[in-house]
Short mmCIF file of C-alpha atoms and ligand atoms in Angstrom, two decimals:
data_model
loop_
_atom_site.label_atom_id
_atom_site.label_comp_id
_atom_site.label_asym_id
_atom_site.label_seq_id
_atom_site.Cartn_x
_atom_site.Cartn_y
_atom_site.Cartn_z
CA UNK A 1 0.39 -0.60 -0.15
CA UNK A 2 1.06 3.42 -0.60
CA UNK A 3 1.78 6.17 2.48
CA UNK A 4 -0.34 8.50 3.65
CA UNK A 5 2.45 11.36 3.09
CA UNK A 6 2.52 10.01 -1.23
CA UNK A 7 -1.07 10.94 -1.67
CA UNK A 8 -1.23 14.38 -0.47
CA UNK A 9 -0.47 16.26 -3.28
CA UNK A 10 -3.66 14.78 -4.86
CA UNK A 11 -5.43 15.08 -1.89
CA UNK A 12 -5.72 18.98 -1.91
CA UNK A 13 -6.94 18.56 -5.71
CA UNK A 14 -10.62 17.58 -4.00
CA UNK A 15 -12.76 19.81 -4.59
CA UNK A 16 -17.24 18.97 -3.50
CA UNK A 17 -19.46 21.29 -5.17
CA UNK A 18 -22.42 21.16 -3.00
CA UNK A 19 -26.04 21.41 -3.56
CA UNK A 20 -28.39 24.58 -3.07
CA UNK A 21 -31.34 23.02 -1.96
CA UNK A 22 -29.61 20.41 0.36
CA UNK A 23 -29.53 23.89 3.10
CA UNK A 24 -33.42 24.26 2.37
CA UNK A 25 -36.52 22.07 3.67
CA UNK A 26 -36.55 19.08 1.71
CA UNK A 27 -38.83 15.86 2.65
CA UNK A 28 -41.30 12.51 1.26
CA UNK A 29 -43.82 13.06 -0.72
CA UNK A 30 -45.20 12.01 3.23
CA UNK A 31 -44.17 15.26 4.57
CA UNK A 32 -41.74 17.61 4.46
CA UNK A 33 -40.18 19.19 8.41
CA UNK A 34 -39.81 22.59 8.27
CA UNK A 35 -36.76 23.38 10.89
CA UNK A 36 -34.44 26.18 13.14
CA UNK A 37 -32.61 27.98 11.17
CA UNK A 38 -32.97 26.74 7.38
CA UNK A 39 -31.99 29.86 4.47
CA UNK A 40 -34.42 32.04 3.97
CA UNK A 41 -32.99 33.26 0.21
CA UNK A 42 -30.92 32.37 -2.00
CA UNK A 43 -27.83 34.40 -0.78
CA UNK A 44 -28.91 32.41 2.59
CA UNK A 45 -28.19 29.13 0.98
CA UNK A 46 -24.81 29.98 -0.47
CA UNK A 47 -23.94 31.64 3.05
CA UNK A 48 -24.96 28.37 4.04
CA UNK A 49 -22.69 26.14 1.41
CA UNK A 50 -19.78 29.11 1.89
CA UNK A 51 -19.85 27.83 6.15
CA UNK A 52 -19.58 24.14 4.81
CA UNK A 53 -16.91 25.21 2.92
CA UNK A 54 -14.89 27.60 5.26
CA UNK A 55 -14.69 24.18 8.13
CA UNK A 56 -13.74 21.60 5.25
CA UNK A 57 -11.89 23.73 2.35
CA UNK A 58 -13.56 20.95 -0.13
CA UNK A 59 -16.55 22.93 -0.90
CA UNK A 60 -15.44 25.63 -3.10
CA UNK A 61 -18.91 25.92 -5.39
CA UNK A 62 -22.49 25.72 -4.49
CA UNK A 63 -25.23 24.57 -7.70
CA UNK A 64 -27.90 26.32 -8.08
CA UNK A 65 -31.62 24.72 -8.95
CA UNK A 66 -33.37 27.06 -11.47
CA UNK A 67 -36.35 27.92 -10.15
CA UNK A 68 -36.01 27.78 -6.82
CA UNK A 69 -32.97 30.26 -6.81
CA UNK A 70 -33.93 32.78 -9.07
CA UNK A 71 -32.78 36.29 -7.87
CA UNK A 72 -33.52 39.79 -9.87
CA UNK A 73 -29.39 40.07 -10.46
CA UNK A 74 -27.26 37.09 -11.09
CA UNK A 75 -24.38 39.59 -11.11
CA UNK A 76 -24.16 40.48 -8.05
CA UNK A 77 -25.82 36.82 -6.70
CA UNK A 78 -21.59 36.15 -8.07
CA UNK A 79 -20.09 38.45 -6.71
CA UNK A 80 -21.23 38.06 -3.06
CA UNK A 81 -20.06 34.03 -3.13
CA UNK A 82 -17.09 35.29 -4.17
CA UNK A 83 -16.71 37.86 -0.80
CA UNK A 84 -18.09 34.52 0.51
CA UNK A 85 -15.41 32.78 -0.66
CA UNK A 86 -16.95 30.74 -3.05
CA UNK A 87 -18.02 30.32 -7.10
CA UNK A 88 -21.82 29.33 -8.67
CA UNK A 89 -20.91 26.04 -10.13
CA UNK A 90 -24.24 24.26 -12.72
CA UNK A 91 -26.92 25.53 -13.16
CA UNK A 92 -29.85 22.94 -12.67
CA UNK A 93 -33.49 22.93 -15.31
CA UNK A 94 -36.42 21.71 -13.24
CA UNK A 95 -39.02 21.08 -15.73
CA UNK A 96 -41.13 18.81 -12.99
CA UNK A 97 -43.12 21.14 -11.33
CA UNK A 98 -44.70 23.02 -14.27
CA UNK A 99 -48.61 21.47 -14.39
CA UNK A 100 -48.31 21.53 -18.86
CA UNK A 101 -45.04 19.81 -17.91
CA UNK A 102 -48.20 16.71 -16.94
CA UNK A 103 -47.45 14.20 -19.86
CA UNK A 104 -43.51 15.63 -21.46
CA UNK A 105 -41.41 18.54 -21.52
CA UNK A 106 -38.86 18.62 -24.32
CA UNK A 107 -41.13 15.32 -25.63
CA UNK A 108 -44.07 16.48 -25.48
CA UNK A 109 -45.81 15.68 -28.72
CA UNK A 110 -47.20 19.78 -28.38
CA UNK A 111 -44.80 21.93 -30.12
CA UNK A 112 -46.29 25.18 -28.02
CA UNK A 113 -44.97 22.80 -24.33
CA UNK A 114 -41.54 21.69 -25.94
CA UNK A 115 -40.48 25.39 -27.00
CA UNK A 116 -41.74 26.16 -23.29
CA UNK A 117 -38.82 24.11 -22.04
CA UNK A 118 -36.21 24.70 -24.49
CA UNK A 119 -37.09 28.42 -23.44
CA UNK A 120 -36.68 27.82 -20.05
CA UNK A 121 -33.38 25.89 -20.27
CA UNK A 122 -32.47 29.53 -22.38
CA UNK A 123 -33.24 31.01 -19.93
CA UNK A 124 -30.52 28.80 -17.79
CA UNK A 125 -27.95 28.90 -20.14
CA UNK A 126 -28.32 33.15 -19.46
CA UNK A 127 -28.21 31.80 -15.36
CA UNK A 128 -24.54 30.71 -16.44
CA UNK A 129 -23.10 33.80 -18.17
CA UNK A 130 -24.13 35.96 -15.26
CA UNK A 131 -23.23 33.32 -12.87
CA UNK A 132 -20.61 32.26 -14.57
CA UNK A 133 -21.35 28.73 -14.27
CA UNK A 134 -19.58 26.01 -16.91
CA UNK A 135 -22.07 22.80 -16.12
CA UNK A 136 -26.14 23.40 -17.35
CA UNK A 137 -27.49 19.84 -15.77
CA UNK A 138 -30.44 18.75 -17.20
CA UNK A 139 -33.07 16.15 -15.67
CA UNK A 140 -35.64 14.72 -17.03
CA UNK A 141 -39.28 13.76 -15.23
CA UNK A 142 -40.08 12.67 -18.03
CA UNK A 143 -41.59 9.33 -18.88
CA UNK A 144 -44.88 6.96 -19.08
CA UNK A 145 -47.01 4.82 -16.41
CA UNK A 146 -48.96 3.01 -18.69
CA UNK A 147 -48.22 1.01 -21.65
CA UNK A 148 -49.02 2.06 -24.62
CA UNK A 149 -49.23 5.94 -23.73
CA UNK A 150 -46.76 7.23 -25.19
CA UNK A 151 -45.13 6.63 -28.80
CA UNK A 152 -41.07 5.22 -26.88
CA UNK A 153 -39.58 5.69 -30.04
CA UNK A 154 -41.28 9.02 -30.59
CA UNK A 155 -40.69 9.88 -28.21
CA UNK A 156 -36.72 9.96 -27.92
CA UNK A 157 -36.72 12.20 -31.34
CA UNK A 158 -38.40 14.92 -30.03
CA UNK A 159 -36.08 13.99 -26.76
CA UNK A 160 -32.91 14.81 -28.81
CA UNK A 161 -34.56 17.67 -30.82
CA UNK A 162 -34.95 19.74 -27.92
CA UNK A 163 -31.56 18.75 -26.74
CA UNK A 164 -30.19 19.81 -29.57
CA UNK A 165 -31.66 23.43 -29.67
CA UNK A 166 -30.37 23.97 -26.19
CA UNK A 167 -27.45 22.42 -26.85
CA UNK A 168 -26.31 25.14 -29.58
CA UNK A 169 -27.16 28.13 -28.04
CA UNK A 170 -24.39 26.70 -25.78
CA UNK A 171 -21.12 29.10 -25.43
CA UNK A 172 -17.96 27.16 -26.42
CA UNK A 173 -17.05 26.62 -22.92
CA UNK A 174 -20.15 25.67 -21.37
CA UNK A 175 -20.91 22.05 -21.12
CA UNK A 176 -24.31 19.90 -21.13
CA UNK A 177 -24.54 17.12 -19.08
CA UNK A 178 -27.62 14.89 -18.86
CA UNK A 179 -28.79 12.89 -15.40
CA UNK A 180 -30.55 9.63 -16.17
CA UNK A 181 -32.23 7.94 -13.69
CA UNK A 182 -34.39 4.81 -14.34
CA UNK A 183 -37.95 5.86 -13.02
CA UNK A 184 -40.03 7.60 -10.50
CA UNK A 185 -41.80 9.67 -10.92
CA UNK A 186 -43.00 7.39 -14.00
CA UNK A 187 -43.27 4.05 -13.65
CA UNK A 188 -43.52 2.08 -16.69
CA UNK A 189 -40.71 4.22 -18.35
CA UNK A 190 -38.66 6.80 -18.10
CA UNK A 191 -36.87 8.34 -21.31
CA UNK A 192 -33.05 8.74 -19.93
CA UNK A 193 -33.69 5.59 -18.67
CA UNK A 194 -29.99 4.91 -18.02
CA UNK A 195 -26.30 5.85 -19.15
CA UNK A 196 -26.65 4.02 -22.63
CA UNK A 197 -29.62 6.27 -23.07
CA UNK A 198 -27.75 9.22 -21.84
CA UNK A 199 -25.13 8.96 -23.76
CA UNK A 200 -27.10 8.01 -26.76
CA UNK A 201 -28.22 11.20 -26.56
CA UNK A 202 -25.14 13.47 -25.80
CA UNK A 203 -22.91 11.56 -28.06
CA UNK A 204 -25.23 12.59 -31.17
CA UNK A 205 -25.09 16.21 -29.86
CA UNK A 206 -21.32 16.90 -29.25
CA UNK A 207 -17.49 16.94 -27.32
CA UNK A 208 -19.77 19.60 -25.23
CA UNK A 209 -21.72 17.11 -23.72
CA UNK A 210 -22.04 14.80 -20.95
CA UNK A 211 -23.45 12.18 -19.31
CA UNK A 212 -23.83 12.97 -15.28
CA UNK A 213 -23.81 9.76 -12.60
CA UNK A 214 -26.09 10.39 -10.00
CA UNK A 215 -26.04 7.72 -7.72
CA UNK A 216 -29.10 7.28 -6.68
CA UNK A 217 -30.27 6.38 -9.68
CA UNK A 218 -29.59 2.36 -10.47
CA UNK A 219 -31.61 -0.25 -9.60
CA UNK A 220 -30.64 -2.47 -6.54
CA UNK A 221 -27.58 -3.95 -7.63
CA UNK A 222 -26.96 -2.02 -10.27
CA UNK A 223 -22.15 -2.39 -10.80
CA UNK A 224 -21.89 1.63 -10.45
CA UNK A 225 -18.24 1.44 -10.78
CA UNK A 226 -18.15 -0.86 -14.76
CA UNK A 227 -20.61 2.22 -15.35
CA UNK A 228 -17.95 5.38 -14.23
CA UNK A 229 -15.52 3.20 -15.88
CA UNK A 230 -16.96 2.93 -19.06
CA UNK A 231 -18.08 6.60 -19.14
CA UNK A 232 -14.57 7.43 -18.58
CA UNK A 233 -12.94 4.85 -21.40
CA UNK A 234 -15.31 6.74 -23.44
CA UNK A 235 -14.83 10.34 -22.44
CA UNK A 236 -18.57 10.93 -21.59
CA UNK A 237 -18.45 11.16 -18.23
CA UNK A 238 -18.93 14.49 -17.47
CA UNK A 239 -20.21 15.12 -13.52
CA UNK A 240 -21.55 13.33 -10.45
CA UNK A 241 -24.12 13.28 -8.02
CA UNK A 242 -22.58 12.09 -5.15
CA UNK A 243 -25.16 10.19 -2.57
CA UNK A 244 -26.59 7.24 -0.75
CA UNK A 245 -29.62 4.72 -1.21
CA UNK A 246 -30.70 1.88 0.63
CA UNK A 247 -34.21 1.35 -1.56
CA UNK A 248 -35.78 4.23 -4.15
CA UNK A 249 -34.19 7.73 -4.86
CA UNK A 250 -33.29 8.06 -1.38
CA UNK A 251 -30.84 11.48 -1.03
CA UNK A 252 -29.04 10.48 2.16
CA UNK A 253 -25.53 11.43 2.58
CA UNK A 254 -23.01 10.11 0.20
CA UNK A 255 -21.51 7.34 2.40
CA UNK A 256 -23.72 6.49 4.66
CA UNK A 257 -25.28 3.55 3.18
CA UNK A 258 -22.42 1.67 1.24
CA UNK A 259 -18.69 3.39 1.87
CA UNK A 260 -17.07 0.56 0.33
CA UNK A 261 -19.43 1.28 -2.54
CA UNK A 262 -18.19 4.53 -2.52
CA UNK A 263 -14.19 3.41 -2.07
CA UNK A 264 -14.97 1.11 -5.83
CA UNK A 265 -16.25 4.45 -7.99
CA UNK A 266 -12.83 6.63 -6.53
CA UNK A 267 -10.94 3.77 -7.66
CA UNK A 268 -11.95 3.85 -11.00
CA UNK A 269 -12.97 7.83 -11.33
CA UNK A 270 -8.91 7.85 -10.42
CA UNK A 271 -7.76 5.09 -12.76
CA UNK A 272 -9.59 6.75 -15.67
CA UNK A 273 -8.14 10.11 -15.26
CA UNK A 274 -11.41 11.39 -13.86
CA UNK A 275 -9.42 13.08 -11.01
CA UNK A 276 -6.58 15.43 -10.41
CA UNK A 277 -5.99 19.19 -12.11
CA UNK A 278 -6.21 17.52 -15.31
CA UNK A 279 -9.87 16.66 -15.20
CA UNK A 280 -12.42 17.67 -16.28
CA UNK A 281 -15.14 15.98 -13.85
CA UNK A 282 -17.52 17.78 -11.47
CA UNK A 283 -17.53 15.94 -8.46
CA UNK A 284 -21.08 17.05 -7.22
CA UNK A 285 -23.45 16.68 -4.74
CA UNK A 286 -27.51 15.61 -4.08
CA UNK A 287 -28.83 15.17 -1.06
CA UNK A 288 -31.69 16.37 1.18
CA UNK A 289 -31.20 16.15 4.63
CA UNK A 290 -34.70 15.63 6.03
CA UNK A 291 -34.03 14.81 9.83
CA UNK A 292 -30.66 16.02 10.31
CA UNK A 293 -28.62 19.69 10.70
CA UNK A 294 -28.31 20.17 7.07
CA UNK A 295 -24.42 21.97 7.93
CA UNK A 296 -23.14 19.74 9.22
CA UNK A 297 -24.89 17.39 6.75
CA UNK A 298 -23.04 18.73 4.21
CA UNK A 299 -19.89 19.24 5.94
CA UNK A 300 -20.24 14.81 6.63
CA UNK A 301 -20.80 14.14 3.46
CA UNK A 302 -17.61 15.97 1.81
CA UNK A 303 -15.22 15.07 4.78
CA UNK A 304 -17.07 11.22 3.71
CA UNK A 305 -15.45 11.82 0.10
CA UNK A 306 -12.38 12.48 1.08
CA UNK A 307 -11.63 9.66 3.56
CA UNK A 308 -12.74 6.80 0.22
CA UNK A 309 -10.63 9.71 -1.41
CA UNK A 310 -7.59 9.60 0.50
CA UNK A 311 -8.17 5.32 0.44
CA UNK A 312 -8.72 5.34 -3.85
CA UNK A 313 -5.23 6.63 -3.84
CA UNK A 314 -3.75 4.78 -1.22
CA UNK A 315 -4.51 1.86 -3.04
CA UNK A 316 -1.24 0.30 -4.71
CA UNK A 317 -2.09 0.23 -8.17
CA UNK A 318 1.25 -1.26 -9.76
CA UNK A 319 1.09 -4.01 -6.81
CA UNK A 320 -2.24 -4.67 -7.94
CA UNK A 321 -1.10 -4.55 -12.05
CA UNK A 322 0.93 -6.94 -11.36
CA UNK A 323 -1.04 -9.60 -10.19
CA UNK A 324 -4.05 -8.80 -12.10
CA UNK A 325 -1.54 -10.24 -14.70
CA UNK A 326 -0.49 -13.14 -12.94
CA UNK A 327 -3.75 -13.78 -12.31
CA UNK A 328 -3.52 -13.54 -9.04
CA UNK A 329 -7.50 -13.66 -7.83
CA UNK A 330 -6.70 -13.47 -4.10
CA UNK A 331 -3.59 -11.71 -3.85
CA UNK A 332 -5.40 -9.00 -6.10
CA UNK A 333 -8.87 -8.80 -3.71
CA UNK A 334 -6.48 -8.26 -0.95
CA UNK A 335 -4.44 -5.53 -2.12
CA UNK A 336 -7.71 -3.70 -3.41
CA UNK A 337 -8.98 -4.80 0.30
CA UNK A 338 -5.82 -3.59 2.60
CA UNK A 339 -6.79 0.60 0.56
CA UNK A 340 -10.09 -0.03 1.93
CA UNK A 341 -10.12 -0.93 4.99
CA UNK A 342 -6.78 1.85 6.02
CA UNK A 343 -8.13 4.48 8.55
CA UNK A 344 -7.08 7.06 7.04
CA UNK A 345 -8.99 9.58 9.85
CA UNK A 346 -6.15 10.85 11.92
CA UNK A 347 -4.01 11.63 9.21
CA UNK A 348 -6.21 12.88 7.51
CA UNK A 349 -7.09 15.23 10.82
CA UNK A 350 -3.21 16.76 10.82
CA UNK A 351 -3.10 17.23 7.16
CA UNK A 352 -6.37 19.27 7.64
CA UNK A 353 -4.45 21.30 11.01
CA UNK A 354 -1.54 21.70 8.89
CA UNK A 355 -3.82 23.88 6.63
CA UNK A 356 -5.16 26.27 8.33
CA UNK A 357 -8.40 24.52 8.96
CA UNK A 358 -10.07 22.63 11.44
CA UNK A 359 -8.52 18.76 12.33
CA UNK A 360 -12.15 17.33 13.06
CA UNK A 361 -14.35 19.57 10.91
CA UNK A 362 -17.62 18.33 12.67
CA UNK A 363 -17.31 18.98 16.62
CA UNK A 364 -15.22 22.65 15.18
CA UNK A 365 -19.25 23.06 14.07
CA UNK A 366 -20.92 22.34 16.32
CA UNK A 367 -18.59 24.50 18.78
CA UNK A 368 -18.43 26.96 16.76
CA UNK A 369 -21.76 28.22 17.19
CA UNK A 370 -22.73 29.00 14.33
CA UNK A 371 -25.64 26.92 14.38
CA UNK A 372 -27.45 29.15 17.39
CA UNK A 373 -26.04 31.77 15.53
CA UNK A 374 -28.09 30.82 12.63
CA UNK A 375 -31.27 29.66 14.26
CA UNK A 376 -31.50 32.89 16.46
CA UNK A 377 -30.73 34.27 13.38
CA UNK A 378 -33.56 33.01 10.93
CA UNK A 379 -36.79 33.94 12.03
CA UNK A 380 -39.45 35.52 10.18
CA UNK A 381 -39.64 34.40 6.34
CA UNK A 382 -40.13 31.92 5.01
CA UNK A 383 -38.36 28.97 4.57
CA UNK A 384 -36.49 27.62 1.70
CA UNK A 385 -37.85 24.33 0.04
CA UNK A 386 -39.17 22.65 -3.00
CA UNK A 387 -40.65 24.46 -5.85
C1 RM4 B 1 -33.48 14.09 -9.26
C2 RM4 B 1 -32.40 14.50 -10.20
C3 RM4 B 1 -32.04 15.77 -9.84
C4 RM4 B 1 -32.75 17.04 -8.94
C5 RM4 B 1 -33.65 16.92 -8.60
C6 RM4 B 1 -34.18 17.80 -7.23
O1 RM4 B 1 -34.12 13.50 -8.69
O2 RM4 B 1 -31.69 13.68 -9.36
O3 RM4 B 1 -30.48 15.79 -10.47
O4 RM4 B 1 -32.10 18.40 -9.25
O5 RM4 B 1 -33.89 15.39 -8.30
MN1 MN B 2 -29.49 14.13 -9.20
#
């Protein structure tokens, strides 16, 4: 196994983008709980993201969701973020909360509704120009509930047409990332259910169109690290939405349900060149904190990514490659597991302190009084949430 001292430089390249919606209230279809200290404005969400960065040094950018994060002056929001030490990251579109989209948005049979969905993406691109963000992330809630309800093939054709129109509107330094999800809210078929469909659609657009892999959007038992390896091999992995799932799209803290899976994914990310200064892959979180406190929930999340990344970097690739060449099944597996079983927490704490960060960001946050402060200050107004 490699020594911790050998990976510290590589480790310092880690940047995890946090989602603005993680700081707002969220829930299930049964209940959305309010919680003290929840942001009332987009500025307060950005301030919470900046707090996560301040305690960890790991979260220099925050993703926005349009229209949830609409403000009058995005230039001012950008400056406000920069003053707090963070950037505006990916812009997420939303075509899932408007009655017009009940039967589809980009795939709808009515050209007027398709145009409305395209115009919404144009608006998102305007926001990208104002905020300096690189990526437009598209997740489509489109699909059907009953066999026969829609023409599966015609919907793919309309999807292609809509995506092309949106793609053509992007500037040369902007990218489109298309997320997939195997079911929900549609139950019979989804128009972009898997990485293959996302790949087919983005490959038809051009070089700056890529796939977004949300770790919660697969059937149980799916080998996600294989998808990571394949997309990196094809040069089409644009970004991750990290989270954990037990059953469906649970959006729990990344690494909470299955840290070993997170390790396996990060091993492939590193192996495939998806990490570090030479890579454009965006590592984002897409999570909700329904019952736990949101800022420390995000701190825990970025620390989990850092911990599993450290283990992935510790993997002795040369020894592994040699064992693989030899066909030594058990030795190869042992080398792989050795890095996973390494407890890197003390080394990471020390490494953080050397960089002027708290060794234990979770305890430091609790001890800082910040949570009490925002709970006292943020009274009145409407707490941010979905929609
Ligand atoms: C979707 C998908 C998107 C996220 C929305 C809120 O399931 O994961 O990435 O923006 O939820
Ligand atoms: Mn997602």
